[in-house]
Amino acid sequence: MLLIMSLSFGSAGAASAASATGSADSTGATGATGATGATGAQDIPAYWNFAPAPPLGWNSWDIFGTTVTEQQIKEQADAMAEHLLPAGYIYLTVDIQWYEPESKRHYYKPGAPLTMDEYGRLTPGLKKFPSAANGKGFKPLADYVHSKGLKFGIHIMRGIPRQAVEKNLPVIEMYAGWGVDYIKVDDIARPYDDIQKAEIEAIREAIDRTGRPIVLSLSPGATPVSAGEHVMRHANLWRITDDFWDRWNLLHAMFERLDAWTPYRGPGHFPDADMLPLGVIDFDRPTNFTKAERYTLMSLWAIGRSPLIFGGDMTRLDPFTKELLTNPQMLKVNQESTNNRQISRDNDLIVWAADVPGRTDKYVALFNAQSTEDTVTTVSTDGRIVRVDFQDIGINCPARVTDLWTHKDLGVFEKEFNREIPFHGAGLYRISPSE
């Protein structure tokens, strides 16, 4: 991706990230290497309060690539307010290349003409976003999004424009003035070396200086797990994978990724398994995920407490996808559960569990990550039995089981619960001790 986006502390009179030494890339942007802003490990950072639960929202990339326009964003905002906001989905984000008037599909064109102000700070391309004329930036569009009860996000690239460095001009503060509530910074979480660390710290401090509670998301992945302590102290969410699309091998890999990031998951800081490529995506095609795989995706993202950022066309939201996204019990698992962890993984039959706050109940997800070709002909061709021993999740008595996807009471079970789960499929349950 083009390394052209800017980074600066939040006020022109404050020490700027631009004052840190750095090397220029081919576009003339400078990477910060000397800013600081980490919080002591014994403190609770104030910005963790910006995202006490995994963010719920939508991003333009999966459906529109680099081409999204102001009119399309307004249409998506209208649909989001109607269909997803009642369930808590609130962040609407304009992804990459909003400053490239002639961008195409999911492509990046080296050397493409970009729109910027006289100091090299990128501004919305007027061909796509006409309301940005006369220096207004994204403020008019953000106002429209806010009028729908939503919050407005943008994608930016790491780096500082040289002219902004020389003039010590605020950049993050400019975004805050536009009314931005969520910033996704790209090209910064992989690799995660000293240069990236310093720049992440600079962005963190820049946001804090604005006084606006802007949620900070880092991309792309995979962020190295070894960086967990640093990234959780500076960002609200960070990608644990490269771009995630509707392919089983990518979904299968996410079990290991979410498990590895368990020590760094908590209020205000969440490993991000990436967007949900469901419904109509990639300009005009339905997701390739099967129905079983869609249940696996949503069940794993829920119990792994990944942010839920929908990537499909909300103006063409089909009933099944809407049901998946807005199931209230699934959302409780994602938004409220604690102590989320993998319990077992035996030949790709996988069990996750989590605690229900203030209760002895547990949430349990059962996954059959096997494929039909992995099995022998003597077993069921429909799926495999996946089981959880109640003692393994801290329950030492009979318990009642509720299916959270179907909302059905499945009855009381003595020592374990098991279900036949279809290949590539999942179940999500609440286990309630009867004593």
XYZ file of C-alpha atoms in Angstrom:
435
model
C 0.000 0.000 0.000
C 1.100 3.554 -0.559
C 2.831 5.000 2.484
C 1.413 8.437 2.299
C -0.854 9.100 5.220
C 0.152 11.531 7.880
C 0.643 11.305 11.589
C 1.036 14.168 14.012
C 0.322 15.068 17.598
C -2.920 16.760 18.311
C -2.127 20.471 18.410
C 0.158 22.646 16.384
C 1.756 24.023 19.525
C 2.434 20.602 21.031
C 5.543 18.539 20.430
C 4.952 16.848 17.093
C 5.632 13.282 16.094
C 7.141 14.932 13.064
C 9.995 16.154 15.208
C 11.117 12.566 15.725
C 13.823 11.369 13.405
C 12.783 9.045 10.626
C 13.465 7.958 7.092
C 11.466 9.107 4.112
C 9.727 6.601 1.874
C 9.294 6.957 -1.878
C 6.241 9.155 -1.452
C 7.994 11.731 0.693
C 6.434 10.646 4.000
C 8.574 10.312 7.095
C 8.149 7.535 9.669
C 8.263 8.629 13.304
C 10.868 6.895 15.454
C 11.127 8.870 18.658
C 7.715 9.653 20.136
C 6.535 8.128 23.374
C 3.266 7.903 25.213
C 2.958 4.449 26.775
C 1.114 4.143 30.054
C 2.679 2.375 33.007
C 1.746 -1.286 33.226
C 0.152 -0.778 36.642
C -2.301 1.827 35.301
C -5.568 1.455 33.452
C -5.240 3.617 30.327
C -8.090 6.094 29.951
C -8.490 5.158 26.300
C -9.484 1.599 27.230
C -12.767 3.237 28.193
C -13.263 4.207 24.549
C -14.001 0.550 23.729
C -14.987 -1.336 26.886
C -16.478 -4.066 24.684
C -15.475 -5.188 21.182
C -16.531 -2.495 18.682
C -19.563 -3.290 16.531
C -19.778 -1.680 13.131
C -19.342 -1.729 9.375
C -16.456 -1.064 6.985
C -16.601 -0.244 3.271
C -13.704 -2.442 2.094
C -15.372 -5.820 1.523
C -18.199 -4.472 -0.619
C -16.747 -1.331 -2.234
C -12.968 -1.809 -2.148
C -11.231 1.513 -2.844
C -14.202 3.065 -4.643
C -16.774 4.007 -2.020
C -18.504 7.373 -2.532
C -20.321 9.858 -0.353
C -23.693 8.795 -1.719
C -22.963 5.152 -1.020
C -21.855 5.963 2.525
C -25.094 7.847 3.127
C -27.105 4.915 1.779
C -25.185 2.519 3.998
C -25.687 4.800 7.000
C -29.423 4.875 6.369
C -29.562 1.082 6.172
C -27.304 0.653 9.179
C -29.475 2.915 11.304
C -32.509 0.871 10.350
C -31.163 -2.678 10.513
C -28.064 -2.859 12.719
C -27.966 0.138 15.051
C -30.808 -1.262 17.201
C -28.558 -4.244 17.953
C -25.600 -2.009 18.871
C -23.650 -1.713 15.610
C -22.491 1.887 15.660
C -19.163 2.489 13.857
C -19.342 3.198 10.115
C -15.885 3.392 8.533
C -14.696 4.678 5.154
C -11.777 2.455 4.176
C -8.703 3.116 2.026
C -8.166 5.470 -0.934
C -10.840 8.057 -0.121
C -8.218 10.564 -1.287
C -7.759 8.906 -4.721
C -10.477 10.155 -7.095
C -9.935 7.497 -9.790
C -9.380 4.370 -7.683
C -10.649 1.037 -9.016
C -12.051 -2.009 -7.243
C -9.623 -3.478 -4.678
C -6.555 -2.167 -6.515
C -3.766 0.195 -5.485
C -2.194 2.167 -8.319
C 1.392 3.274 -7.687
C 1.799 6.960 -8.373
C -1.933 7.637 -8.601
C -2.887 11.337 -8.252
C -4.162 12.036 -4.742
C -6.028 14.976 -3.248
C -4.316 16.889 -0.482
C -4.058 20.326 1.007
C -1.134 22.671 0.481
C 0.774 20.972 3.306
C 0.510 17.428 1.972
C -2.295 16.326 4.295
C -4.635 14.016 2.397
C -8.210 15.191 1.919
C -11.311 13.460 0.518
C -11.394 13.327 -3.270
C -14.157 15.670 -4.436
C -15.216 13.359 -7.246
C -16.227 10.843 -4.583
C -17.023 13.184 -1.693
C -18.296 16.503 -3.063
C -19.328 17.830 0.345
C -15.621 18.004 1.278
C -15.169 21.084 -0.956
C -13.814 24.361 0.407
C -11.654 22.686 3.026
C -14.537 21.020 4.873
C -12.976 17.563 4.721
C -15.166 14.785 6.042
C -17.039 17.071 8.452
C -20.298 17.244 6.427
C -20.369 13.480 5.885
C -19.516 12.795 9.521
C -22.367 15.102 10.526
C -24.737 13.059 8.366
C -23.541 9.801 9.894
C -23.848 11.259 13.380
C -27.395 12.438 12.614
C -28.314 8.768 12.187
C -27.079 7.939 15.685
C -23.897 6.366 14.321
C -20.189 7.073 14.758
C -17.845 7.857 11.875
C -14.523 6.187 11.111
C -11.776 6.515 8.507
C -8.842 4.457 7.280
C -5.409 6.112 7.130
C -1.874 5.029 6.286
C 1.138 5.426 8.556
C 3.724 8.138 7.863
C 3.960 11.922 8.038
C 3.817 14.307 5.042
C 7.078 16.242 4.839
C 5.378 19.626 4.598
C 3.255 18.880 7.658
C 6.468 18.028 9.501
C 8.077 21.313 8.484
C 5.017 23.351 9.507
C 4.349 21.298 12.684
C 0.721 20.992 11.600
C -1.820 18.848 13.427
C -3.124 15.895 11.459
C -4.942 13.685 13.963
C -6.458 16.865 15.358
C -7.699 17.671 11.847
C -9.491 14.330 11.805
C -10.943 15.028 15.233
C -12.206 18.357 13.893
C -13.950 16.494 11.104
C -15.827 14.509 13.733
C -13.957 11.225 13.331
C -14.693 8.681 16.076
C -12.650 5.713 14.850
C -9.284 5.589 13.089
C -7.980 2.470 11.384
C -4.250 2.888 10.783
C -2.813 0.612 8.096
C 0.718 -0.594 7.311
C 1.664 -0.361 10.975
C 0.992 -3.668 12.766
C 3.190 -5.851 10.542
C 6.129 -5.733 10.925
C 6.079 -4.516 14.525
C 9.582 -3.184 14.987
C 10.922 -0.170 16.869
C 9.832 2.253 14.142
C 6.269 0.973 14.205
C 6.223 0.952 18.003
C 7.276 4.592 18.177
C 4.742 5.597 15.541
C 1.942 3.738 17.323
C 2.890 5.549 20.524
C 2.843 8.865 18.648
C -0.616 8.185 17.232
C -1.839 7.177 20.672
C -0.612 10.440 22.188
C -1.947 12.447 19.257
C -5.434 11.030 19.800
C -5.254 11.655 23.529
C -4.244 15.278 22.985
C -7.352 15.935 20.878
C -9.615 15.204 23.851
C -11.913 13.226 21.542
C -12.574 9.542 22.410
C -11.348 8.161 19.084
C -11.090 4.368 18.941
C -7.720 3.248 17.528
C -7.519 0.196 15.264
C -4.229 -1.142 13.847
C -3.774 -3.067 10.622
C -2.798 -5.252 8.837
C -1.995 -8.508 10.553
C -0.757 -10.699 11.668
C 0.433 -8.550 14.550
C 3.113 -10.675 16.263
C 1.927 -12.157 19.556
C 5.260 -11.126 21.045
C 4.062 -7.516 20.700
C 0.954 -8.221 22.778
C 1.889 -6.218 25.853
C 2.841 -3.148 23.812
C -0.088 -3.179 21.422
C -2.692 -3.677 24.147
C -1.286 -0.632 25.962
C -1.702 1.646 22.932
C -4.487 0.417 20.630
C -8.084 -0.583 21.220
C -7.965 -3.305 18.580
C -5.345 -4.767 16.291
C -5.460 -7.213 13.456
C -4.292 -10.777 14.078
C -4.526 -11.780 10.406
C -3.967 -10.387 6.954
C -7.129 -9.512 5.032
C -9.793 -12.088 5.865
C -12.038 -13.261 3.049
C -14.719 -15.909 2.609
C -12.458 -18.948 2.283
C -12.529 -21.924 4.639
C -8.745 -22.129 5.018
C -8.687 -18.576 6.379
C -11.514 -19.292 8.808
C -9.886 -22.545 9.913
C -6.653 -20.681 10.708
C -8.499 -18.294 13.009
C -8.962 -20.918 15.746
C -5.230 -20.977 16.400
C -4.882 -17.204 16.065
C -7.621 -16.310 18.545
C -6.378 -18.919 21.003
C -2.820 -17.548 20.855
C -4.037 -14.019 21.650
C -6.051 -15.021 24.743
C -3.666 -13.390 27.282
C -4.148 -9.964 25.676
C -7.940 -9.875 25.361
C -9.864 -7.584 27.708
C -11.961 -4.442 28.113
C -10.517 -1.707 25.929
C -8.086 -3.964 24.051
C -9.199 -6.674 21.654
C -7.421 -8.901 19.115
C -9.218 -8.277 15.812
C -9.973 -11.265 13.572
C -10.991 -8.831 10.797
C -14.227 -8.003 9.047
C -17.195 -10.289 8.485
C -17.429 -11.068 4.725
C -21.104 -12.008 4.825
C -24.119 -11.118 2.705
C -23.340 -9.324 -0.562
C -19.630 -8.494 -0.854
C -16.916 -7.807 -3.442
C -19.132 -5.332 -5.326
C -21.957 -7.725 -6.217
C -21.573 -11.349 -5.185
C -22.870 -13.399 -2.267
C -20.451 -14.721 0.323
C -18.795 -18.040 -0.477
C -19.186 -19.257 3.084
C -21.700 -22.068 3.506
C -24.463 -21.756 6.071
C -22.504 -23.978 8.476
C -19.376 -21.868 7.989
C -21.306 -18.687 8.694
C -22.384 -20.105 12.051
C -18.759 -21.023 12.743
C -17.586 -17.524 11.838
C -20.076 -15.759 14.076
C -19.740 -18.241 16.957
C -15.933 -17.994 16.977
C -15.853 -14.197 16.650
C -18.433 -14.017 19.450
C -16.753 -16.275 22.004
C -13.290 -15.042 20.978
C -14.555 -11.481 21.571
C -13.306 -10.173 18.255
C -14.737 -6.856 17.084
C -17.752 -7.486 14.845
C -17.273 -5.303 11.778
C -19.670 -6.253 8.997
C -18.341 -5.965 5.440
C -21.432 -6.611 3.319
C -23.881 -4.289 1.585
C -26.341 -3.181 4.251
C -28.823 -1.983 1.641
C -29.150 -5.619 0.526
C -29.093 -7.298 3.923
C -30.835 -10.674 3.661
C -32.864 -12.023 6.611
C -30.432 -14.822 7.504
C -27.389 -12.532 7.592
C -29.295 -9.991 9.652
C -30.324 -12.734 12.058
C -26.701 -13.854 12.405
C -25.455 -10.331 13.063
C -28.173 -9.261 15.468
C -28.896 -12.423 17.483
C -29.150 -10.915 20.986
C -27.698 -13.920 22.823
C -24.714 -14.133 20.475
C -24.108 -10.442 21.057
C -24.199 -10.956 24.830
C -21.427 -13.515 24.451
C -19.374 -11.098 22.369
C -20.042 -7.971 24.399
C -20.279 -9.207 27.993
C -18.552 -12.566 28.541
C -15.254 -12.955 30.402
C -12.473 -15.526 30.746
C -12.855 -16.537 27.112
C -10.620 -19.477 26.270
C -10.199 -22.634 24.254
C -10.980 -25.682 26.387
C -9.915 -28.429 24.019
C -8.923 -29.191 20.459
C -8.921 -32.855 19.465
C -8.481 -33.631 15.787
C -10.169 -30.324 14.881
C -13.128 -30.912 17.184
C -12.847 -27.724 19.210
C -14.466 -26.431 22.399
C -14.370 -22.846 23.634
C -15.924 -21.526 26.826
C -16.463 -18.230 28.641
C -17.943 -17.036 31.907
C -21.262 -15.235 32.312
C -20.537 -12.180 34.498
C -22.064 -12.421 37.955
C -23.367 -15.962 37.385
C -22.142 -19.534 37.619
C -23.433 -20.115 34.088
C -20.999 -20.662 31.219
C -21.079 -19.970 27.522
C -19.830 -22.837 25.360
C -19.121 -23.045 21.636
C -18.693 -26.418 19.938
C -16.897 -26.490 16.584
C -16.393 -29.194 14.003
C -13.485 -27.822 11.994
C -13.036 -31.093 10.161
C -13.819 -31.481 6.487
C -15.618 -34.466 4.995
C -12.407 -35.666 3.366
C -10.787 -35.837 6.831
C -13.118 -38.637 7.968
C -13.504 -42.337 7.272
C -16.647 -43.853 5.790
C -17.692 -45.567 9.028
C -18.681 -42.275 10.662
C -21.651 -40.060 9.984
C -21.446 -38.149 6.751
C -23.417 -35.293 8.334
C -20.954 -34.281 11.023
C -19.115 -35.319 14.164
C -20.016 -35.491 17.838
C -18.379 -32.671 19.809
C -18.595 -32.817 23.605
C -17.687 -30.790 26.657
C -17.201 -32.236 30.131
C -18.900 -29.992 32.674
C -15.952 -30.307 35.086
C -13.676 -28.808 32.427
C -15.678 -25.590 32.549
C -16.100 -25.487 36.343
C -19.556 -27.047 36.663
C -19.870 -29.975 39.077
C -23.568 -30.718 38.903
C -26.278 -31.322 36.296
C -26.918 -28.312 34.087
C -29.542 -27.010 31.711
C -28.436 -26.200 28.172
C -29.891 -23.489 25.940
C -29.091 -23.239 22.242
C -28.315 -19.555 21.673
C -28.782 -19.661 17.899
C -32.190 -21.371 17.947
C -33.235 -20.058 21.402
C -34.330 -23.609 22.326
C -34.136 -25.202 25.781
C -32.317 -28.498 25.164
C -32.948 -29.901 28.630
C -30.822 -30.925 31.616
C -27.603 -32.912 31.170
C -25.735 -34.784 33.895
C -21.960 -34.648 33.417
C -21.361 -33.566 29.861
C -23.058 -32.013 26.869
C -22.556 -33.173 23.312
C -24.018 -32.469 19.921
C -23.489 -33.663 16.384
C -22.010 -30.629 14.647
C -21.908 -30.498 10.830
C -18.553 -30.322 9.087
C -17.249 -26.726 9.155
C -20.127 -25.958 11.552
C -20.653 -24.758 15.105
C -23.087 -24.478 17.981
C -23.298 -21.789 20.643
C -24.840 -22.561 24.039
C -25.452 -21.376 27.564
C -24.831 -23.955 30.290
C -26.757 -23.199 33.528
C -26.039 -25.271 36.674
C -29.242 -26.676 38.158
C -27.978 -26.539 41.751
